[in-house]
Amino acid sequence: MDLTSTKDKWIPKIKSFFSRLNWKNIFIFFGFFILAFIFWLMLFFRRDIEATYKIPLKYTNIPDDVVFDASLPNDIEIRVADKGAEIFRYTFTLNDSVEIDVAKYKAERINNLQGTELMQLIRAKLSQSTNLKAYYPINISLATSRLQKKELKVVFDGVISTSRSNLVADSATFLPATVMAYGAQSRLSEISSAVTEYTLFNNLKATSQLKVKIMPVNGVKFVPEEVEIYIPVLEYTERKFEVPVTARNLPGNIDVKFFPSQTEVSFSVTLEEYKKIAPEDFEVELDYKKFFKNENGRVDLELSKSPPAIRNVKLSPSSIEFLLESK
């Protein structure tokens, strides 16, 4: 059965069903329902209601060189009583944090936030008509201990990969390059660097400056906890040269022949450096003293001279045969 025939079959039935409904009674029912809901709201808003809420706590102006002796609570639970209208309003307004200015209380030599000080912070969130019946915790310890500090170099832990035609042009650097670590002297003596969290930077297509977090260490606080990594990325192209294989430190009565006598050097280079590089910039010069005793008559190849700007160097073949002859 196609869509058109289905529609032609069911639309008349749907119209017939709705035409038989007593819409007058339905509208009257919903009218009374809405009126009943309004009266219920009016009664609720005028009644005395008790409710419990959790208010988030936010600690500000914490000195870098201290650590709290006890764990700080993330929120405070309060029980309040007021008219329903005010209780209903708190459902939406008590989501904002209570801010605790640690430096302010330290200046006033208050190490335990309780009683009047704590109640004032809570009351600032409430209406004057509201009765604060209870709150928990009843005190918040702000006691701290001073820490030793140590400047540490940032070290990257992760993988950096680029798109196919790009390469990382130089070492990644950090902004800032060092962070300050705070902790007990015994704990600081165990760490020599600030290692980042293991991070993957994939398919980079241009020079990038990205945020990366410092890996947390128990008992140590890093300032800052997040740094930026600068990754220089340039577009590269591939180039190849044929380079002859030569030998040095040959005795006067010995000659050496290589098979083949040259190797293909392939490498990646930036577009800017592409035209500056010539075959003369490469040498494959083998040290006779290192290979003449090779029993298999083969020697591995390596570049003895190459431009510093090239990347991903490959030699083909990477090893060749040699034959020693007397002159």
C-alpha positions as a LaTeX table, in Angstrom:
\begin{tabular}{lrrr}
\hline
Residue & $x$ (\AA) & $y$ (\AA) & $z$ (\AA) \\
\hline
Met1 & 0.00 & 0.00 & 0.00 \\
Asp2 & 1.50 & 3.34 & $-1.05$ \\
Leu3 & 1.56 & 6.58 & 0.93 \\
Thr4 & $-1.26$ & 8.23 & $-1.04$ \\
Ser5 & $-3.74$ & 5.40 & $-0.51$ \\
Thr6 & $-2.83$ & 5.24 & 3.20 \\
Lys7 & $-3.44$ & 8.98 & 3.57 \\
Asp8 & $-6.78$ & 8.77 & 1.72 \\
Lys9 & $-7.85$ & 5.94 & 4.03 \\
Trp10 & $-6.93$ & 7.45 & 7.42 \\
Ile11 & $-7.59$ & 11.19 & 7.01 \\
Pro12 & $-11.41$ & 10.75 & 6.77 \\
Lys13 & $-11.32$ & 8.51 & 9.86 \\
Ile14 & $-9.31$ & 11.08 & 11.84 \\
Lys15 & $-11.68$ & 13.89 & 10.79 \\
Ser16 & $-14.67$ & 11.77 & 11.76 \\
Phe17 & $-13.18$ & 11.01 & 15.19 \\
Phe18 & $-12.51$ & 14.67 & 16.05 \\
Ser19 & $-15.92$ & 15.77 & 14.70 \\
Arg20 & $-17.63$ & 13.46 & 17.22 \\
Leu21 & $-15.80$ & 14.95 & 20.22 \\
Asn22 & $-17.71$ & 17.24 & 22.55 \\
Trp23 & $-15.30$ & 20.18 & 22.36 \\
Lys24 & $-17.41$ & 22.31 & 24.68 \\
Asn25 & $-17.01$ & 19.85 & 27.55 \\
Ile26 & $-13.30$ & 19.45 & 26.79 \\
Phe27 & $-12.71$ & 23.22 & 26.96 \\
Ile28 & $-14.71$ & 23.45 & 30.19 \\
Phe29 & $-12.62$ & 20.63 & 31.71 \\
Phe30 & $-9.32$ & 22.28 & 30.80 \\
Gly31 & $-10.62$ & 25.64 & 32.01 \\
Phe32 & $-11.39$ & 24.20 & 35.46 \\
Phe33 & $-8.04$ & 22.37 & 35.44 \\
Ile34 & $-6.15$ & 25.60 & 34.79 \\
Leu35 & $-8.15$ & 27.47 & 37.44 \\
Ala36 & $-7.45$ & 24.69 & 39.97 \\
Phe37 & $-3.73$ & 24.86 & 39.16 \\
Ile38 & $-3.73$ & 28.67 & 39.64 \\
Phe39 & $-5.51$ & 28.35 & 43.00 \\
Trp40 & $-3.01$ & 25.68 & 44.05 \\
Leu41 & $-0.10$ & 27.97 & 43.15 \\
Met42 & $-1.66$ & 30.83 & 45.11 \\
Leu43 & $-2.04$ & 28.60 & 48.16 \\
Phe44 & 1.51 & 27.26 & 47.73 \\
Phe45 & 3.01 & 30.75 & 47.45 \\
Arg46 & 1.22 & 31.89 & 50.62 \\
Arg47 & 1.99 & 28.82 & 52.75 \\
Asp48 & 5.02 & 28.47 & 55.01 \\
Ile49 & 7.36 & 25.99 & 53.33 \\
Glu50 & 10.64 & 24.37 & 54.34 \\
Ala51 & 13.21 & 23.30 & 51.74 \\
Thr52 & 16.82 & 22.11 & 51.51 \\
Tyr53 & 19.35 & 23.46 & 49.00 \\
Lys54 & 23.03 & 23.00 & 48.18 \\
Ile55 & 24.97 & 26.16 & 47.41 \\
Pro56 & 28.34 & 25.81 & 45.58 \\
Leu57 & 31.42 & 27.27 & 47.31 \\
Lys58 & 34.09 & 29.20 & 45.43 \\
Tyr59 & 37.47 & 29.95 & 47.05 \\
Thr60 & 39.33 & 33.00 & 45.74 \\
Asn61 & 42.64 & 34.81 & 46.35 \\
Ile62 & 44.46 & 31.69 & 47.56 \\
Pro63 & 48.22 & 32.36 & 47.99 \\
Asp64 & 50.36 & 30.22 & 45.66 \\
Asp65 & 52.80 & 29.13 & 48.34 \\
Val66 & 50.33 & 27.56 & 50.79 \\
Val67 & 48.31 & 24.35 & 50.97 \\
Phe68 & 45.18 & 23.77 & 53.05 \\
Asp69 & 45.61 & 21.44 & 55.99 \\
Ala70 & 42.13 & 19.96 & 55.49 \\
Ser71 & 40.08 & 19.29 & 52.37 \\
Leu72 & 37.74 & 22.13 & 51.49 \\
Pro73 & 34.03 & 21.36 & 50.94 \\
Asn74 & 32.69 & 22.04 & 47.44 \\
Asp75 & 29.25 & 23.15 & 48.64 \\
Ile76 & 27.23 & 23.96 & 51.73 \\
Glu77 & 23.81 & 22.46 & 52.44 \\
Ile78 & 21.20 & 24.76 & 53.99 \\
Arg79 & 17.64 & 24.27 & 55.27 \\
Val80 & 15.40 & 27.33 & 55.07 \\
Ala81 & 11.76 & 28.25 & 55.83 \\
Asp82 & 9.73 & 30.97 & 54.12 \\
Lys83 & 6.62 & 31.58 & 52.06 \\
Gly84 & 6.19 & 29.34 & 49.04 \\
Ala85 & 6.84 & 32.20 & 46.63 \\
Glu86 & 10.30 & 32.81 & 48.10 \\
Ile87 & 11.08 & 29.09 & 48.26 \\
Phe88 & 10.10 & 28.79 & 44.60 \\
Arg89 & 12.46 & 31.67 & 43.72 \\
Tyr90 & 15.39 & 30.01 & 45.51 \\
Thr91 & 15.10 & 27.05 & 43.13 \\
Phe92 & 16.56 & 29.32 & 40.43 \\
Thr93 & 18.70 & 31.81 & 42.41 \\
Leu94 & 20.70 & 29.58 & 44.77 \\
Asn95 & 22.79 & 28.07 & 41.97 \\
Asp96 & 25.32 & 30.92 & 42.19 \\
Ser97 & 28.42 & 30.23 & 44.26 \\
Val98 & 29.16 & 31.63 & 47.69 \\
Glu99 & 32.57 & 33.28 & 47.32 \\
Ile100 & 35.08 & 32.83 & 50.13 \\
Asp101 & 37.95 & 35.31 & 49.94 \\
Val102 & 40.78 & 33.34 & 51.58 \\
Ala103 & 43.26 & 36.26 & 51.61 \\
Lys104 & 40.70 & 38.48 & 53.39 \\
Tyr105 & 40.14 & 36.01 & 56.22 \\
Lys106 & 43.88 & 35.35 & 56.49 \\
Ala107 & 44.45 & 39.08 & 56.92 \\
Glu108 & 41.87 & 39.06 & 59.71 \\
Arg109 & 43.61 & 36.01 & 61.27 \\
Ile110 & 40.49 & 33.86 & 60.81 \\
Asn111 & 41.53 & 30.23 & 60.21 \\
Asn112 & 38.16 & 28.63 & 60.93 \\
Leu113 & 35.11 & 29.98 & 59.16 \\
Gln114 & 32.11 & 29.44 & 61.43 \\
Gly115 & 29.37 & 31.15 & 63.41 \\
Thr116 & 28.74 & 34.75 & 62.44 \\
Glu117 & 31.23 & 34.87 & 59.54 \\
Leu118 & 29.77 & 31.77 & 57.86 \\
Met119 & 26.17 & 32.80 & 58.49 \\
Gln120 & 26.81 & 36.22 & 56.94 \\
Leu121 & 28.00 & 34.58 & 53.72 \\
Ile122 & 24.87 & 32.43 & 53.59 \\
Arg123 & 22.47 & 35.23 & 54.60 \\
Ala124 & 23.80 & 37.34 & 51.73 \\
Lys125 & 22.08 & 34.85 & 49.40 \\
Leu126 & 18.75 & 34.90 & 51.26 \\
Ser127 & 15.89 & 37.35 & 51.75 \\
Gln128 & 15.41 & 39.02 & 55.13 \\
Ser129 & 12.13 & 37.14 & 55.59 \\
Thr130 & 13.82 & 33.75 & 55.23 \\
Asn131 & 14.53 & 31.74 & 58.36 \\
Leu132 & 17.88 & 29.92 & 58.12 \\
Lys133 & 17.09 & 26.82 & 60.16 \\
Ala134 & 20.29 & 24.80 & 59.65 \\
Tyr135 & 23.43 & 24.51 & 57.53 \\
Tyr136 & 26.20 & 21.96 & 57.02 \\
Pro137 & 29.15 & 21.96 & 57.39 \\
Ile138 & 28.94 & 24.23 & 60.41 \\
Asn139 & 32.59 & 25.31 & 59.98 \\
Ile140 & 35.16 & 25.46 & 57.20 \\
Ser141 & 38.83 & 25.20 & 58.13 \\
Leu142 & 41.03 & 27.70 & 56.27 \\
Ala143 & 44.20 & 26.64 & 58.09 \\
Thr144 & 47.20 & 26.41 & 55.73 \\
Ser145 & 50.82 & 25.38 & 55.76 \\
Arg146 & 53.53 & 27.21 & 53.89 \\
Leu147 & 55.22 & 25.29 & 51.09 \\
Gln148 & 58.70 & 25.20 & 49.61 \\
Lys149 & 58.98 & 26.16 & 45.94 \\
Lys150 & 61.01 & 24.97 & 42.98 \\
Glu151 & 61.18 & 26.21 & 39.40 \\
Leu152 & 60.78 & 23.38 & 36.89 \\
Lys153 & 61.22 & 23.13 & 33.13 \\
Val154 & 58.09 & 22.07 & 31.21 \\
Val155 & 58.47 & 18.79 & 29.28 \\
Phe156 & 55.97 & 17.58 & 26.68 \\
Asp157 & 54.49 & 14.08 & 26.90 \\
Gly158 & 52.47 & 13.08 & 23.86 \\
Val159 & 52.47 & 12.82 & 20.10 \\
Ile160 & 52.57 & 15.57 & 17.47 \\
Ser161 & 51.62 & 14.68 & 13.91 \\
Thr162 & 51.07 & 16.83 & 10.86 \\
Ser163 & 49.13 & 16.53 & 7.64 \\
Arg164 & 50.82 & 14.74 & 4.75 \\
Ser165 & 52.53 & 17.76 & 3.16 \\
Asn166 & 53.63 & 19.36 & 6.45 \\
Leu167 & 56.30 & 18.69 & 9.03 \\
Val168 & 57.28 & 20.08 & 12.41 \\
Ala169 & 60.00 & 22.57 & 11.48 \\
Asp170 & 61.70 & 22.82 & 14.88 \\
Ser171 & 61.37 & 21.78 & 18.51 \\
Ala172 & 58.14 & 22.71 & 20.24 \\
Thr173 & 58.48 & 25.39 & 22.91 \\
Phe174 & 56.35 & 26.36 & 25.89 \\
Leu175 & 54.88 & 29.64 & 27.07 \\
Pro176 & 55.98 & 29.92 & 29.84 \\
Ala177 & 58.98 & 27.60 & 29.52 \\
Thr178 & 59.03 & 26.97 & 33.29 \\
Val179 & 56.45 & 26.68 & 36.05 \\
Met180 & 56.72 & 27.03 & 39.81 \\
Ala181 & 56.09 & 23.91 & 41.89 \\
Tyr182 & 55.03 & 24.22 & 45.55 \\
Gly183 & 55.22 & 21.37 & 48.05 \\
Ala184 & 57.19 & 19.79 & 50.87 \\
Gln185 & 60.94 & 19.80 & 50.32 \\
Ser186 & 61.08 & 15.99 & 50.36 \\
Arg187 & 58.41 & 15.83 & 47.64 \\
Leu188 & 59.99 & 18.50 & 45.45 \\
Ser189 & 63.35 & 16.74 & 45.54 \\
Glu190 & 61.75 & 13.76 & 43.76 \\
Ile191 & 60.74 & 15.67 & 40.62 \\
Ser192 & 63.06 & 17.34 & 38.12 \\
Ser193 & 60.57 & 18.61 & 35.52 \\
Ala194 & 56.92 & 19.51 & 35.04 \\
Val195 & 55.57 & 16.93 & 32.59 \\
Thr196 & 52.43 & 17.70 & 30.62 \\
Glu197 & 49.43 & 15.40 & 30.51 \\
Tyr198 & 49.70 & 12.90 & 27.66 \\
Thr199 & 48.27 & 14.79 & 24.68 \\
Leu200 & 47.73 & 13.99 & 21.01 \\
Phe201 & 47.99 & 16.79 & 18.45 \\
Asn202 & 46.94 & 15.23 & 15.17 \\
Asn203 & 46.91 & 16.43 & 11.56 \\
Leu204 & 48.40 & 19.88 & 12.18 \\
Lys205 & 48.41 & 21.94 & 9.00 \\
Ala206 & 50.00 & 25.18 & 10.22 \\
Thr207 & 52.07 & 26.62 & 13.05 \\
Ser208 & 49.93 & 26.28 & 16.18 \\
Gln209 & 49.82 & 27.57 & 19.73 \\
Leu210 & 47.71 & 25.27 & 21.89 \\
Lys211 & 46.92 & 24.85 & 25.57 \\
Val212 & 48.14 & 21.81 & 27.49 \\
Lys213 & 47.80 & 20.96 & 31.19 \\
Ile214 & 50.58 & 19.99 & 33.58 \\
Met215 & 50.26 & 16.42 & 34.88 \\
Pro216 & 49.14 & 16.60 & 38.56 \\
Val217 & 51.52 & 15.25 & 41.19 \\
Asn218 & 50.29 & 14.28 & 44.65 \\
Gly219 & 51.39 & 16.79 & 47.26 \\
Val220 & 52.60 & 19.33 & 44.67 \\
Lys221 & 50.87 & 22.42 & 43.32 \\
Phe222 & 51.96 & 23.83 & 39.96 \\
Val223 & 51.58 & 27.50 & 39.08 \\
Pro224 & 50.37 & 27.86 & 36.43 \\
Glu225 & 48.61 & 24.51 & 36.00 \\
Glu226 & 48.24 & 25.06 & 32.26 \\
Val227 & 50.73 & 26.32 & 29.65 \\
Glu228 & 50.72 & 26.91 & 25.92 \\
Ile229 & 52.78 & 24.84 & 23.50 \\
Tyr230 & 54.11 & 26.52 & 20.35 \\
Ile231 & 54.51 & 24.06 & 17.47 \\
Pro232 & 56.18 & 25.47 & 14.32 \\
Val233 & 54.75 & 23.68 & 11.27 \\
Leu234 & 55.88 & 24.31 & 7.67 \\
Glu235 & 54.88 & 22.90 & 4.32 \\
Tyr236 & 57.46 & 20.47 & 2.97 \\
Thr237 & 58.11 & 18.85 & $-0.38$ \\
Glu238 & 60.26 & 15.84 & $-1.30$ \\
Arg239 & 63.47 & 15.97 & $-3.33$ \\
Lys240 & 66.04 & 13.40 & $-4.46$ \\
Phe241 & 69.70 & 13.41 & $-5.50$ \\
Glu242 & 72.19 & 10.79 & $-6.66$ \\
Val243 & 75.28 & 10.98 & $-4.44$ \\
Pro244 & 78.56 & 9.10 & $-5.12$ \\
Val245 & 79.98 & 6.84 & $-2.43$ \\
Thr246 & 83.63 & 7.52 & $-1.53$ \\
Ala247 & 86.11 & 6.32 & 1.09 \\
Arg248 & 88.66 & 7.98 & 3.31 \\
Asn249 & 91.68 & 6.77 & 5.29 \\
Leu250 & 92.63 & 4.32 & 2.53 \\
Pro251 & 96.17 & 2.87 & 2.75 \\
Gly252 & 98.43 & 3.96 & $-0.12$ \\
Asn253 & 98.53 & 0.44 & $-1.65$ \\
Ile254 & 94.79 & $-0.29$ & $-1.42$ \\
Asp255 & 91.96 & 0.74 & $-3.68$ \\
Val256 & 88.22 & 0.11 & $-3.01$ \\
Lys257 & 85.31 & $-0.27$ & $-5.37$ \\
Phe258 & 81.65 & 0.02 & $-4.32$ \\
Phe259 & 78.70 & $-1.75$ & $-5.94$ \\
Pro260 & 76.73 & 0.34 & $-6.74$ \\
Ser261 & 79.03 & 3.33 & $-6.67$ \\
Gln262 & 76.30 & 5.81 & $-5.70$ \\
Thr263 & 73.12 & 6.00 & $-3.65$ \\
Glu264 & 69.87 & 7.92 & $-3.98$ \\
Val265 & 69.27 & 10.42 & $-1.17$ \\
Ser266 & 65.61 & 11.40 & $-0.68$ \\
Phe267 & 64.57 & 14.02 & 1.85 \\
Ser268 & 61.90 & 16.54 & 2.79 \\
Val269 & 62.58 & 20.26 & 2.58 \\
Thr270 & 60.56 & 23.45 & 2.93 \\
Leu271 & 59.51 & 25.27 & $-0.20$ \\
Glu272 & 61.67 & 28.20 & 0.88 \\
Glu273 & 64.82 & 26.03 & 1.06 \\
Tyr274 & 64.00 & 23.87 & $-1.97$ \\
Lys275 & 66.06 & 25.80 & $-4.55$ \\
Lys276 & 68.95 & 26.48 & $-2.17$ \\
Ile277 & 69.96 & 22.83 & $-1.87$ \\
Ala278 & 72.24 & 21.18 & $-4.46$ \\
Pro279 & 73.82 & 17.70 & $-4.82$ \\
Glu280 & 77.16 & 19.17 & $-3.70$ \\
Asp281 & 75.66 & 19.69 & $-0.25$ \\
Phe282 & 75.67 & 15.91 & 0.32 \\
Glu283 & 78.50 & 13.46 & 0.85 \\
Val284 & 78.61 & 9.75 & 1.60 \\
Glu285 & 82.22 & 9.21 & 2.64 \\
Leu286 & 82.93 & 5.95 & 4.43 \\
Asp287 & 85.80 & 5.39 & 6.83 \\
Tyr288 & 87.96 & 2.49 & 5.54 \\
Lys289 & 89.12 & 1.71 & 9.10 \\
Lys290 & 85.52 & 0.93 & 10.10 \\
Phe291 & 84.46 & $-1.39$ & 7.28 \\
Phe292 & 87.51 & $-3.13$ & 5.73 \\
Lys293 & 87.19 & $-6.13$ & 8.10 \\
Asn294 & 83.51 & $-6.75$ & 7.27 \\
Glu295 & 83.42 & $-10.46$ & 6.39 \\
Asn296 & 80.23 & $-10.22$ & 4.33 \\
Gly297 & 81.72 & $-7.61$ & 2.00 \\
Arg298 & 78.93 & $-5.09$ & 2.71 \\
Val299 & 78.91 & $-1.72$ & 4.39 \\
Asp300 & 76.04 & 0.38 & 5.71 \\
Leu301 & 75.74 & 3.87 & 4.24 \\
Glu302 & 75.36 & 7.11 & 6.11 \\
Leu303 & 75.62 & 10.77 & 5.19 \\
Ser304 & 78.86 & 12.43 & 6.21 \\
Lys305 & 77.65 & 15.81 & 5.02 \\
Ser306 & 74.12 & 17.21 & 4.62 \\
Pro307 & 72.25 & 20.54 & 4.92 \\
Pro308 & 70.72 & 21.19 & 8.38 \\
Ala309 & 67.34 & 22.21 & 6.88 \\
Ile310 & 66.38 & 18.78 & 5.53 \\
Arg311 & 64.12 & 16.23 & 7.25 \\
Asn312 & 63.21 & 12.54 & 6.81 \\
Val313 & 66.43 & 11.54 & 5.05 \\
Lys314 & 66.47 & 8.13 & 3.36 \\
Leu315 & 69.23 & 6.35 & 1.46 \\
Ser316 & 68.48 & 3.82 & $-1.28$ \\
Pro317 & 70.22 & 1.47 & $-1.15$ \\
Ser318 & 71.09 & 1.81 & 2.51 \\
Ser319 & 73.98 & $-0.67$ & 2.24 \\
Ile320 & 76.27 & $-1.66$ & $-0.64$ \\
Glu321 & 78.96 & $-4.23$ & $-1.44$ \\
Phe322 & 82.66 & $-3.36$ & $-1.58$ \\
Leu323 & 85.75 & $-4.93$ & $-3.09$ \\
Leu324 & 89.29 & $-4.20$ & $-1.96$ \\
Glu325 & 92.07 & $-4.25$ & $-4.57$ \\
Ser326 & 95.83 & $-3.88$ & $-4.37$ \\
Lys327 & 97.32 & $-1.15$ & $-6.47$ \\
\hline
\end{tabular}
